[in-house]
Amino acid sequence: MKICVLVKSVPEAGVTKRINPSTGRLERGGETRDNPFDTHAIEAAMQLKEGGELQVDEIVAVTMGPEAAAKALRKAVSLGADRSIHLSDEALAGSDVNGTGYALARVLATESPDLVLLGQQSDDGECYTIGAVVADHLQMPSLTQVIKIDVEGGALRCERQAEYGYDTVSIPLPAVISVGDAINEPRYPSLKAIMGAKKKPLETKSAADAGIEADRVGYDHARAHCAEFAEPPAKAAGQIIEDEDTSETVEKIVAWLDERKLLA
Amino acid sequence: MSGILVYALHYEGAFNKNSLGAVSEGARLASELGTECHAIVVGEGVSDELAASLGAYGASKVYRVEGPEGLAQPVVDAMEAAIAAGGHGYALFGGGLLGFEIGAGLAARLDAGVCMEVTNVRVEGGKLVAERPILQDSQISSVHYRSDVGVIIGRLNAFEIKQTGGTATVEDLSVEFKAHSLQAKMLQRGEQRGADVNIEDADILVAGGRGLGNAESFQLLEDLAGALGGAVAATRAVVDAGWYSYSAQIGQTGKTVAPKLYLAAGISGAIQHKVGMQGSENIVAINKDANAPIFEFSDLGVVGKLEQIVPKLTEAVKARKGA
Ligand SMILES: Cc1cc2nc3c(=O)[nH]c(=O)nc-3n(C[C@H](O)[C@H](O)[C@H](O)COP(=O)(O)OP(=O)(O)OC[C@H]3O[C@@H](n4cnc5c(N)ncnc54)[C@H](O)[C@@H]3O)c2cc1C
């Protein structure tokens, strides 16, 4: 069977993300890194493969984004993916959740995966919904925020926390599953794997290659259009104490609490 | 009529508070738009009484669909059918988790615009505009819909519950579920992991996050909470890791609290945590990373290592109180 893992490049944690006021788009310039949540999805794929209960023949990393996004694919491959697919097209730039999920589903459809794994959320977009969009297009059962996967009778027994506590859900394959960061401790790539990553096949596809209808993607066709941006009401900045001498720090905290009558 | 359809999540015979808030919000917006607010309930044997109770929050009609509970995909089919029947222009969800999955699936199904984490909705030129905080809440963007249906998914506690005292008719809607929607099977729902603790009634909460490093370190917080006369709370990260009880979790899929004092140790301040505690009167945070997001909304921020600060703080509080 084949597992496809969705990965994404996001701005480096230290890079200030900002909205370009004239285009209304998130400027993702500067240094990028692999979305930290994606490494959990790749690790989950690797554990399913190594666990041996499912016969996993191939793990394929898939991303959509500009040229620089290929970095996320190399990382995925160094962590164990066998090959990767880069969906890259000017026409896709500025797609909203709906458009992005649709485009990813089209590329995935060309691969007919038995399982699609992705991270619970991306570090920059904070949407945690791409999995559900992709699943509806692919007409596959799906669950998000999964923190435990066990193979049981060819289906996946998944656990996740929802509104009322932990749910355990059985999902037959093919399926789309987004995983939470509690699911595993991702491995580090070996130096050899990092060096070897460049040699593994990377296929670049255009929107047309994937059969993506042009009027469903890109900024101009976003069904949800971000227009004005405003500053939230300013909140008075809090007081900050740098802990140099802990006895002194603690004295300051106690005084602060005392002033607010919290130690009565 | 481009009315508003609100998904109402229920469990063990009661509606979710965020769903009631969403129905109230839907009713407010519908009256401003001059249209109606309808609700939809999916479940096994939902009573007339339960379904009709949404009328009190402003729904004029409640679609009742017989179907599996606790899973998103059957609800996508149900809402697609309701919208086909009622011609609604908007689908609205309260904060939580299921609404995110349903809303996103529905957006895919209807090729509709979707906006999540919405904190406010306004009417502009006869249309709804959703406001969503972005970039760690440093900006608020306005989202306009360019599709027949607009999907609006609220942030936890964004919509206020309001009883209007109205009544609703209950309409049974039979839905032909898609094959893939019925494949996932709920084996166990709502399992409570860890001891049952009460954090909602405490005036003082000492909350711990992944920065504690392990389950044992929670003892440091138990000691501090004991000295302060409060209870211990947690983030999802530590609950998922099995370090602390689910019943003590604050946030999007946990409890909402507003104590007099909320003191965080080793918590980054993710939005999904913040939404459950931002109503606290006094917020104190101890974190070793000066750039941690939690300092953006703390009244007192302490940059340092919790294992050094917390034990000494416990002693100092005890000394002050004993004095
Ligand atoms: C749909 C959804 C629902 C969610 N629901 C919830 C929810 O209900 N509740 C919730 O809490 N989260 C929820 N989350 C998860 C949330 O996004 C965060 O992942 C989580 O809150 C992080 O927990 P944390 O702060 O304990 O861990 P981290 O984000 O890992 O932060 C740990 C912090 O500890 C600090 N630290 C490390 N060592 C030390 C030390 N020695 N001394 C002092 N500081 C130290 C670090 O600097 C860091 O800031 C949800 C996520 C999603 C996608």
XYZ file of C-alpha atoms and ligand atoms in Angstrom:
640
model
C 0.000 0.000 0.000
C 0.923 3.624 -0.433
C 0.949 6.380 2.179
C 1.009 10.010 1.071
C 2.169 12.570 3.631
C 1.322 16.246 3.202
C 4.110 18.613 4.192
C 4.567 22.347 4.069
C 7.258 24.960 4.448
C 6.479 27.641 6.975
C 8.406 30.745 8.028
C 11.185 30.168 10.550
C 9.859 30.698 14.100
C 11.924 33.842 14.598
C 10.802 35.477 11.353
C 8.121 38.099 11.835
C 5.197 37.182 9.649
C 3.239 40.086 8.344
C 0.354 40.938 6.124
C 1.100 42.976 3.033
C -1.506 45.749 3.333
C -1.890 46.212 -0.423
C -2.398 42.552 -1.329
C -3.914 41.271 1.910
C -1.675 38.253 1.685
C 0.548 36.762 4.297
C 4.157 37.514 3.419
C 6.015 34.320 4.000
C 9.366 35.750 3.044
C 12.687 35.009 4.686
C 13.993 31.734 6.048
C 11.624 28.793 5.988
C 11.557 25.460 7.740
C 9.480 22.310 7.663
C 6.186 22.771 9.508
C 7.009 21.162 12.873
C 3.706 19.267 12.943
C 4.484 17.542 9.629
C 7.422 15.648 11.079
C 4.929 13.849 13.325
C 2.949 12.796 10.250
C 6.078 11.449 8.539
C 7.081 9.640 11.719
C 3.593 8.104 11.943
C 3.961 6.862 8.356
C 7.376 5.391 9.154
C 6.060 3.637 12.242
C 3.208 2.098 10.259
C 5.717 0.884 7.693
C 8.169 -0.464 10.261
C 5.385 -1.899 12.428
C 4.787 -4.429 9.673
C 1.062 -4.907 10.315
C 0.339 -3.091 7.098
C 2.352 -3.814 4.016
C 3.567 -0.301 3.242
C 5.393 -0.288 -0.071
C 5.874 3.384 -0.494
C 5.737 6.690 1.376
C 5.271 9.732 -0.838
C 5.701 13.287 0.456
C 3.493 15.887 -1.201
C 3.632 19.661 -0.965
C 2.091 22.651 -2.654
C 3.939 25.946 -2.738
C 6.584 28.048 -4.440
C 10.030 26.774 -5.378
C 11.378 27.152 -1.855
C 8.759 24.694 -0.587
C 10.836 21.850 -2.018
C 12.918 22.162 1.144
C 10.078 20.558 3.117
C 10.107 17.652 0.668
C 13.836 17.086 1.098
C 13.356 17.017 4.850
C 10.514 14.505 4.469
C 12.642 12.305 2.247
C 15.573 12.477 4.672
C 13.176 11.259 7.359
C 12.173 8.242 5.314
C 9.799 9.164 2.473
C 10.676 7.291 -0.731
C 9.918 10.038 -3.189
C 8.127 13.350 -3.398
C 5.765 15.465 -5.429
C 5.882 19.220 -5.622
C 2.749 20.946 -6.844
C 3.955 24.331 -7.938
C 2.171 26.857 -10.091
C 1.784 30.621 -10.054
C -1.943 30.067 -10.462
C -2.108 28.464 -7.016
C -0.570 31.387 -5.142
C -2.882 32.924 -2.566
C -5.355 30.030 -2.519
C -7.613 29.906 0.534
C -8.311 26.777 2.611
C -10.980 25.636 0.203
C -8.742 26.094 -2.859
C -5.659 24.608 -1.212
C -7.522 21.519 -0.028
C -9.067 21.067 -3.465
C -5.709 21.367 -5.235
C -4.000 18.956 -2.832
C -6.851 16.483 -3.274
C -6.411 16.606 -7.061
C -2.699 15.803 -6.822
C -3.375 13.069 -4.267
C -6.009 11.575 -6.575
C -3.319 11.014 -9.208
C -1.504 8.816 -6.664
C -4.519 6.819 -5.373
C -3.097 6.568 -1.853
C -4.369 4.065 0.719
C -3.678 6.543 3.487
C -3.102 10.288 3.574
C -1.378 11.635 6.693
C -0.839 15.261 7.633
C 0.021 17.356 10.690
C -2.767 18.684 12.923
C -2.090 22.272 11.951
C 0.415 24.416 10.141
C 2.545 26.778 12.106
C 1.537 29.798 10.062
C -2.013 29.393 8.797
C -3.481 28.013 12.024
C -6.412 26.403 10.244
C -6.293 22.721 11.207
C -8.926 21.903 8.614
C -7.081 20.933 5.430
C -7.499 17.237 6.263
C -11.288 17.520 6.321
C -11.340 19.408 3.003
C -9.063 16.889 1.315
C -11.100 13.953 2.672
C -14.368 15.293 1.318
C -12.893 15.698 -2.158
C -11.344 12.232 -2.079
C -14.520 10.759 -0.533
C -12.555 9.046 2.190
C -13.324 8.699 5.889
C -11.255 11.053 7.996
C -10.354 12.158 11.495
C -8.205 15.068 12.685
C -6.039 15.623 15.787
C -5.249 11.920 16.175
C -2.726 11.072 18.929
C -2.625 7.281 18.683
C -2.954 4.915 15.722
C -3.125 1.139 16.065
C -3.682 -1.252 13.191
C -6.610 -3.532 13.898
C -7.961 -5.942 11.325
C -6.666 -3.840 8.459
C -8.410 -0.706 9.795
C -6.915 2.060 11.925
C -7.973 2.385 15.528
C -7.480 6.075 16.273
C -7.647 8.078 19.473
C -8.090 11.786 19.781
C -9.366 14.373 22.180
C -12.620 16.113 21.254
C -15.083 18.316 23.143
C -16.118 15.755 25.723
C -12.965 13.738 26.346
C -11.061 11.122 24.392
C -12.757 9.396 21.469
C -11.653 6.099 19.961
C -12.682 5.728 16.330
C -12.130 2.875 13.919
C -11.345 4.028 10.377
C -11.066 1.685 7.411
C -8.648 2.462 4.586
C -8.353 4.394 2.384
C -8.523 7.336 4.807
C -7.245 10.835 5.568
C -5.837 11.387 9.047
C -4.290 14.442 10.656
C -2.055 13.742 13.626
C -1.355 15.731 16.785
C 2.101 16.335 18.191
C 1.520 13.867 21.044
C 1.406 10.922 18.628
C 5.143 10.281 18.538
C 8.647 11.590 19.034
C 9.952 12.241 15.511
C 13.381 10.813 14.718
C 16.262 12.950 13.526
C 17.486 12.343 10.010
C 20.897 10.706 9.755
C 23.635 12.558 7.933
C 23.615 9.815 5.328
C 19.865 10.236 4.817
C 20.264 14.003 4.451
C 22.975 13.494 1.833
C 20.914 10.824 0.074
C 17.733 12.908 0.022
C 18.717 14.736 -3.139
C 18.959 11.471 -5.025
C 15.406 10.334 -4.358
C 12.875 11.126 -7.100
C 11.167 14.520 -6.933
C 8.422 15.213 -9.404
C 7.213 18.746 -10.032
C 3.654 19.138 -11.231
C 1.783 22.132 -12.558
C -1.883 22.787 -11.816
C -2.764 21.489 -15.278
C -0.733 18.298 -14.734
C -2.882 17.552 -11.705
C -6.133 18.368 -13.495
C -6.830 21.393 -11.307
C -9.541 23.695 -12.596
C -8.024 27.160 -12.780
C -11.118 28.978 -11.522
C -11.090 27.114 -8.217
C -7.645 28.134 -7.013
C -5.463 31.176 -6.467
C -5.998 34.474 -4.783
C -8.513 35.826 -7.291
C -10.744 32.791 -6.902
C -10.595 32.487 -3.138
C -14.144 31.895 -1.912
C -13.180 33.496 1.373
C -11.519 36.793 0.701
C -9.451 38.515 3.385
C -9.878 42.221 2.946
C -9.281 44.779 5.669
C -6.859 44.295 8.501
C -7.204 45.997 11.823
C -5.265 46.164 15.048
C -7.027 44.513 17.952
C -7.830 46.790 20.877
C -4.557 47.452 22.661
C -4.078 45.638 25.946
C -1.898 47.336 28.546
C 1.505 45.685 28.404
C 2.211 43.440 31.372
C 5.115 43.869 33.724
C 8.117 41.646 32.996
C 10.624 40.327 35.520
C 13.830 38.697 34.315
C 14.876 36.075 36.807
C 18.463 36.859 37.773
C 18.383 36.431 41.526
C 15.541 34.014 42.275
C 15.022 35.167 45.878
C 14.530 38.689 44.587
C 12.272 37.491 41.766
C 10.081 35.613 44.189
C 9.857 38.637 46.484
C 8.652 40.727 43.557
C 6.026 38.139 42.593
C 4.726 37.948 46.166
C 4.547 41.743 46.384
C 2.664 41.857 43.094
C 0.169 39.241 44.287
C -0.167 40.967 47.626
C -0.956 44.303 45.994
C -3.872 42.622 44.222
C -5.069 40.996 47.446
C -4.492 37.519 46.058
C -2.746 36.226 49.142
C -5.574 36.833 51.578
C -34.307 33.462 1.521
C -30.650 33.308 2.411
C -31.046 32.222 5.995
C -28.492 30.994 8.483
C -28.071 27.330 9.368
C -26.394 26.596 12.709
C -24.969 23.234 13.700
C -25.918 22.305 17.267
C -23.663 19.728 18.922
C -25.207 17.708 21.716
C -23.963 15.020 24.071
C -25.827 13.038 26.679
C -29.033 14.992 26.284
C -27.632 18.516 26.442
C -26.431 21.006 23.877
C -22.861 22.244 23.874
C -22.567 25.776 25.297
C -20.695 26.947 22.227
C -23.491 25.656 20.025
C -26.063 27.572 22.070
C -23.889 30.655 21.636
C -23.793 30.018 17.891
C -27.590 29.683 17.701
C -27.979 32.953 19.628
C -25.481 34.644 17.294
C -27.222 33.167 14.240
C -30.547 34.552 15.450
C -29.061 38.000 16.038
C -27.514 38.079 12.563
C -30.640 36.676 10.901
C -32.806 39.407 12.368
C -30.332 42.026 11.160
C -30.403 40.462 7.693
C -34.180 40.142 7.805
C -34.096 36.374 7.477
C -34.375 33.297 9.674
C -32.012 31.267 11.790
C -32.387 27.496 11.587
C -30.520 24.850 13.536
C -29.618 21.275 12.692
C -29.203 18.373 15.104
C -27.801 14.997 14.110
C -28.092 12.056 16.454
C -29.714 8.842 17.510
C -33.251 9.335 18.766
C -33.013 13.062 19.526
C -36.187 13.964 21.452
C -38.712 16.563 20.297
C -38.135 18.382 23.515
C -34.359 18.620 23.118
C -34.574 19.687 19.476
C -37.304 22.264 20.143
C -35.369 23.760 23.069
C -33.181 25.589 20.528
C -36.164 27.842 19.878
C -35.433 29.584 23.162
C -32.103 30.739 21.705
C -33.647 32.107 18.549
C -33.884 29.241 16.047
C -37.227 29.294 14.230
C -36.813 25.812 12.779
C -34.754 22.818 13.837
C -33.848 20.104 11.342
C -33.573 16.754 13.076
C -31.526 14.112 11.321
C -31.196 10.516 12.474
C -27.517 9.604 12.211
C -24.340 8.643 14.038
C -23.121 10.953 16.801
C -19.722 12.471 17.430
C -18.365 12.183 13.877
C -18.128 15.005 11.370
C -18.751 13.466 7.973
C -22.394 12.394 8.427
C -23.142 15.963 9.540
C -21.617 17.318 6.312
C -24.144 15.226 4.361
C -26.967 16.368 6.656
C -26.089 20.042 6.302
C -25.740 19.729 2.544
C -29.268 18.275 2.455
C -30.667 20.974 4.762
C -29.111 23.748 2.689
C -30.476 22.173 -0.507
C -33.933 22.197 1.108
C -33.769 25.577 2.840
C -31.478 27.614 0.588
C -29.411 28.960 3.473
C -26.691 31.473 2.668
C -24.520 30.784 5.690
C -23.520 27.835 7.855
C -22.463 28.769 11.384
C -20.561 26.777 14.029
C -19.568 27.484 17.635
C -16.020 26.858 18.871
C -14.755 23.371 19.646
C -13.402 20.670 17.390
C -16.203 18.900 15.547
C -17.461 22.160 14.027
C -14.045 22.695 12.437
C -14.156 19.316 10.754
C -17.768 19.659 9.652
C -17.369 23.241 8.461
C -14.283 22.401 6.416
C -15.918 19.320 4.898
C -19.005 21.350 4.042
C -16.889 24.056 2.412
C -15.313 21.389 0.204
C -18.689 19.878 -0.607
C -20.313 23.182 -1.568
C -17.200 24.859 -2.972
C -17.804 27.487 -0.314
C -15.599 30.012 1.416
C -14.728 29.118 4.984
C -13.305 31.156 7.831
C -12.386 29.700 11.194
C -11.495 31.105 14.629
C -14.057 33.846 14.024
C -14.470 36.196 16.977
C -17.057 38.565 15.533
C -19.505 38.669 12.639
C -20.928 41.879 11.230
C -23.546 42.700 8.625
C -22.362 44.814 5.704
C -24.481 45.582 2.644
C -26.846 42.714 3.398
C -24.004 40.232 3.767
C -22.086 38.717 6.622
C -18.451 39.591 7.134
C -16.402 37.403 9.478
C -13.652 38.830 11.644
C -10.766 36.580 12.481
C -7.697 37.341 14.571
C -4.510 36.152 12.857
C -0.765 36.040 13.507
C -1.041 35.181 17.197
C -3.908 37.656 17.573
C -1.788 40.642 16.539
C -4.140 41.548 13.667
C -7.799 41.074 12.865
C -8.713 40.319 9.281
C -12.149 40.760 7.748
C -13.280 37.902 5.549
C -15.828 38.407 2.778
C -17.516 35.455 1.129
C -17.611 35.042 -2.630
C -19.641 31.857 -2.765
C -23.323 30.941 -2.549
C -22.790 29.714 0.971
C -20.368 31.173 3.519
C -19.061 28.910 6.274
C -18.347 30.636 9.587
C -16.614 28.705 12.369
C -16.477 30.556 15.662
C -13.675 30.626 18.178
C -14.348 29.075 21.562
C -16.602 31.350 23.652
C -16.798 33.955 20.869
C -20.599 33.970 20.737
C -22.659 34.905 23.753
C -25.585 32.720 24.772
C -28.845 34.705 24.725
C -32.289 33.397 25.524
C -34.959 35.105 23.461
C -37.818 32.923 24.611
C -38.892 31.989 21.080
C -40.188 28.657 19.857
C -39.001 26.405 17.058
C -40.730 23.879 14.842
C -38.941 20.545 14.542
C -38.643 19.127 11.031
C -37.380 15.618 10.398
C -35.017 15.510 7.469
C -34.099 12.183 5.964
C -30.600 12.141 4.587
C -28.949 9.738 2.208
C -25.491 9.473 3.675
C -22.495 9.075 1.385
C -20.710 5.750 1.616
C -17.495 7.300 2.959
C -19.384 9.233 5.638
C -20.503 6.071 7.392
C -17.191 4.233 7.350
C -15.678 5.661 10.518
C -17.092 3.973 13.612
C -17.110 5.464 17.080
C -15.826 2.790 19.447
C -15.729 4.903 22.587
C -16.736 8.519 23.086
C -15.859 11.036 25.781
C -13.443 8.915 27.788
C -12.283 10.819 30.876
C -8.590 10.217 31.430
C -7.108 10.803 34.878
C -8.743 11.802 38.138
C -11.863 13.936 38.192
C -10.836 17.372 39.416
C -12.780 20.613 39.607
C -10.989 23.639 38.185
C -14.046 25.668 37.259
C -14.921 26.753 40.773
C -11.393 27.648 41.916
C -10.500 31.302 42.521
C -6.850 30.517 41.966
C -5.421 28.203 39.322
C -1.809 27.147 38.916
C -1.536 25.746 35.389
C 1.273 23.581 34.085
C 2.471 22.867 30.557
C 5.069 20.865 28.680
C 7.812 22.986 30.241
C 7.413 20.869 33.390
C 9.240 18.103 31.557
C 7.457 15.174 33.204
C 4.446 14.093 35.262
C 6.379 14.115 38.549
C 7.117 17.848 38.287
C 3.416 18.574 38.697
C 4.112 18.101 42.416
C 5.814 21.522 42.327
C 2.525 23.005 41.155
C 0.445 21.007 43.648
C 2.604 22.508 46.395
C 2.236 26.047 45.064
C -1.508 25.632 44.555
C -1.754 24.292 48.101
C 0.029 27.331 49.467
C -2.123 29.728 47.423
C -5.337 27.900 48.222
C -6.062 26.997 44.609
C -6.222 24.077 42.189
C -3.900 22.783 39.462
C -4.829 23.005 35.769
C -3.121 21.855 32.566
C -2.632 22.265 28.819
C -3.632 19.703 26.203
C 0.018 18.890 25.549
C 0.480 17.493 29.069
C -2.923 15.807 29.147
C -2.230 14.072 25.827
C 1.121 12.994 27.255
C -0.660 11.446 30.233
C 1.011 13.754 32.794
C -2.215 15.213 34.136
C -6.004 14.745 34.170
C -8.181 15.688 31.236
C -10.715 17.194 33.635
C -8.086 19.815 34.548
C -7.446 20.873 30.951
C -8.089 24.459 29.945
C -8.845 25.408 26.357
C -10.618 24.682 23.118
C -11.321 21.035 23.880
C -11.207 21.461 27.665
C -12.639 23.820 30.247
C -13.196 27.540 30.143
C -12.134 29.265 33.341
C -11.999 32.820 34.670
C -10.348 32.691 38.104
C -9.115 35.673 40.110
C -5.574 34.444 39.550
C -4.255 32.219 36.778
C -0.562 31.400 37.137
C 1.081 29.491 34.285
C 4.345 27.561 34.524
C 5.960 26.189 31.364
C 3.036 27.076 29.086
C 3.675 28.693 25.689
C 0.282 30.392 25.392
C -1.135 28.794 22.227
C -4.414 30.302 21.009
C -6.285 27.055 21.759
C -5.202 27.364 25.389
C -5.684 31.128 25.624
C -9.339 30.962 24.535
C -10.114 28.991 27.681
C -8.485 31.337 30.211
C -8.274 34.847 28.793
C -11.147 35.981 30.995
C -8.981 35.474 34.097
C -8.670 38.595 36.261
C -4.914 38.379 36.859
C -2.576 36.425 34.594
C 0.943 35.515 35.716
C 3.286 33.477 33.534
C 6.636 31.837 34.247
C 8.446 30.784 31.084
C 12.122 30.491 30.246
C 11.617 31.837 26.720
C 11.307 35.647 26.707
C 9.529 35.400 23.331
C 6.824 32.992 24.483
C 3.401 34.135 23.211
C 1.940 33.915 26.722
C 3.831 37.073 27.694
C 1.697 38.956 25.155
C -1.338 38.528 27.372
C 0.152 38.252 30.852
C -0.207 40.944 33.493
C 2.988 39.747 35.115
C 5.558 37.803 33.123
C 8.522 36.099 34.739
C 11.318 35.037 32.405
C 13.117 32.154 34.057
C 13.207 28.465 34.845
C 10.157 27.199 36.648
C 12.048 24.511 38.577
C 14.081 27.268 40.213
C 11.291 29.765 40.737
C 8.261 27.681 41.739
C 9.637 25.964 44.884
C 10.952 29.265 46.225
C 7.691 30.969 45.386
C 5.789 28.306 47.320
C 7.984 28.941 50.367
C 7.604 32.708 50.046
C 3.815 32.465 49.745
C 3.662 30.206 52.801
C 5.872 32.639 54.734
C 3.760 35.634 53.713
C 0.513 33.895 54.586
C 1.837 32.601 57.889
C 2.869 36.125 58.841
C -8.010 21.754 17.472
C -7.053 21.977 18.597
C -7.542 22.001 19.888
C -6.670 22.231 20.952
N -7.193 22.301 22.211
C -6.378 22.649 23.236
C -6.890 22.824 24.567
O -8.071 22.623 24.850
N -6.027 23.205 25.524
C -4.688 23.435 25.304
O -3.969 23.780 26.247
N -4.178 23.238 24.062
C -4.985 22.846 23.040
N -4.447 22.641 21.800
C -2.969 22.557 21.678
C -2.273 23.900 21.580
O -2.219 24.293 20.237
C -0.817 23.776 22.103
O -0.143 22.766 21.400
C -0.724 23.479 23.596
O -1.561 24.351 24.337
C 0.714 23.624 24.053
O 0.847 23.246 25.394
P 2.083 23.750 26.267
O 2.034 25.225 26.394
O 2.037 22.940 27.512
O 3.336 23.235 25.465
P 4.381 24.010 24.547
O 3.705 24.806 23.512
O 5.371 22.995 24.130
O 5.081 25.050 25.536
C 5.967 24.712 26.557
C 6.551 26.007 27.098
O 7.340 25.719 28.245
C 8.476 26.569 28.254
N 9.485 25.908 29.069
C 10.210 24.789 28.759
N 11.020 24.457 29.798
C 10.812 25.385 30.752
C 11.356 25.588 32.064
N 12.274 24.764 32.577
N 10.928 26.651 32.790
C 10.000 27.505 32.279
N 9.456 27.364 31.052
C 9.849 26.323 30.318
C 8.855 26.711 26.803
O 9.586 27.919 26.611
C 7.480 26.735 26.121
O 7.017 28.051 25.940
C -5.289 22.408 20.716
C -4.806 22.364 19.409
C -5.664 22.162 18.353
C -5.112 22.146 16.978
